[in-house]
XYZ file of C-alpha atoms in Angstrom:
124
model
C 52.496 21.092 -13.539
C 50.005 21.610 -10.722
C 49.084 18.464 -8.609
C 45.251 18.070 -8.592
C 43.879 17.636 -5.235
C 40.852 15.561 -4.362
C 38.722 18.789 -4.293
C 39.930 19.983 -7.649
C 39.039 16.602 -9.215
C 35.498 17.047 -7.635
C 35.205 20.460 -9.149
C 36.258 19.230 -12.685
C 33.591 16.658 -12.322
C 30.971 19.079 -11.260
C 31.917 21.141 -14.295
C 31.596 18.025 -16.541
C 28.150 17.182 -15.219
C 27.111 20.781 -15.877
C 28.282 20.501 -19.550
C 26.584 17.192 -19.994
C 23.212 18.714 -18.646
C 23.605 21.501 -21.269
C 24.277 18.889 -23.960
C 21.177 16.890 -23.003
C 19.059 20.092 -23.065
C 20.272 20.841 -26.472
C 19.532 17.349 -27.772
C 16.003 17.575 -26.146
C 15.274 20.868 -27.725
C 16.288 19.659 -31.332
C 14.068 16.652 -30.828
C 11.162 19.035 -29.947
C 11.881 21.006 -33.053
C 11.690 17.675 -35.060
C 8.291 16.935 -33.457
C 6.998 20.452 -34.379
C 8.018 19.871 -37.988
C 6.450 16.341 -37.953
C 3.189 17.672 -36.442
C 2.640 19.875 -39.836
C 2.664 16.370 -41.617
C -0.299 13.995 -42.038
C -0.458 10.248 -41.737
C -0.612 7.390 -39.210
C 3.024 6.502 -39.484
C 4.102 10.229 -39.128
C 2.117 10.429 -35.789
C 3.737 7.197 -34.325
C 7.273 8.635 -35.354
C 6.444 11.862 -33.735
C 5.224 9.980 -30.541
C 8.529 8.155 -30.526
C 10.483 11.237 -30.832
C 8.508 13.177 -28.186
C 9.130 10.173 -25.728
C 12.922 10.349 -26.423
C 12.805 14.121 -25.836
C 11.029 13.540 -22.565
C 13.628 10.900 -21.588
C 16.483 13.311 -22.245
C 14.767 16.057 -20.145
C 14.419 13.548 -17.284
C 18.038 12.525 -17.815
C 18.965 16.154 -17.664
C 17.080 16.632 -14.235
C 19.001 13.620 -12.752
C 22.289 14.960 -13.904
C 21.674 18.307 -12.306
C 20.541 16.595 -9.158
C 23.928 14.728 -9.210
C 25.670 17.968 -9.715
C 23.932 19.651 -6.879
C 24.919 16.644 -4.504
C 28.501 16.905 -5.799
C 28.609 20.650 -5.072
C 27.444 20.042 -1.515
C 30.040 17.394 -0.985
C 32.762 19.837 -2.306
C 31.533 22.646 0.113
C 31.546 20.058 2.912
C 35.085 18.945 2.025
C 36.368 22.535 1.790
C 35.051 23.331 5.212
C 36.751 20.139 6.695
C 39.939 21.165 5.083
C 39.590 24.598 6.903
C 38.851 23.000 10.170
C 41.895 20.769 9.787
C 44.201 23.744 8.923
C 42.845 25.603 11.811
C 43.370 22.680 14.139
C 46.980 22.400 12.783
C 47.557 26.142 13.414
C 46.395 25.801 17.056
C 48.424 22.765 17.632
C 51.741 24.287 16.200
C 50.991 27.523 18.409
C 50.159 25.807 21.757
C 50.694 22.202 21.681
C 47.094 21.564 22.434
C 43.772 22.445 21.123
C 40.811 24.196 22.762
C 37.215 22.947 22.156
C 34.247 24.529 23.700
C 36.207 26.334 26.257
C 38.142 23.199 27.409
C 41.797 22.696 26.625
C 42.898 19.281 25.418
C 46.794 19.054 25.811
C 48.730 16.759 23.361
C 45.567 15.146 21.948
C 46.523 15.483 18.454
C 49.795 13.670 17.401
C 49.944 15.176 14.007
C 47.953 16.630 11.211
C 48.573 15.876 7.549
C 47.038 15.875 4.296
C 45.199 12.794 4.952
C 43.514 13.909 8.144
C 44.075 13.992 11.879
C 45.949 11.407 13.854
C 45.023 11.069 17.359
C 46.979 9.686 20.109
C 46.007 6.068 21.233
């Protein structure tokens, strides 16, 4: 059994948000079809029902937009997290090779105590 990393969980949640957005879109489309069928009928009560259904379809479309915005934000977080993981791995490799790190041309000997899955630990 594979252990899920934090980034894997974020990716799974991003996929779930995408599925939810598709589901909202389908429901809004079905309500639009109901509105189209109701528009063929006459009567004051029918118009009111059609307006209610149309408002609900509009709400679903707005909800879908919000979900897509959340998915985009989550995808940006995933990208940033992956970059940070790569940087930490890179720092760890440099540390293992030389015992110090170089940043912008300057060498910092023994600045980093150790690097693990939870981040970088600096010397006091």
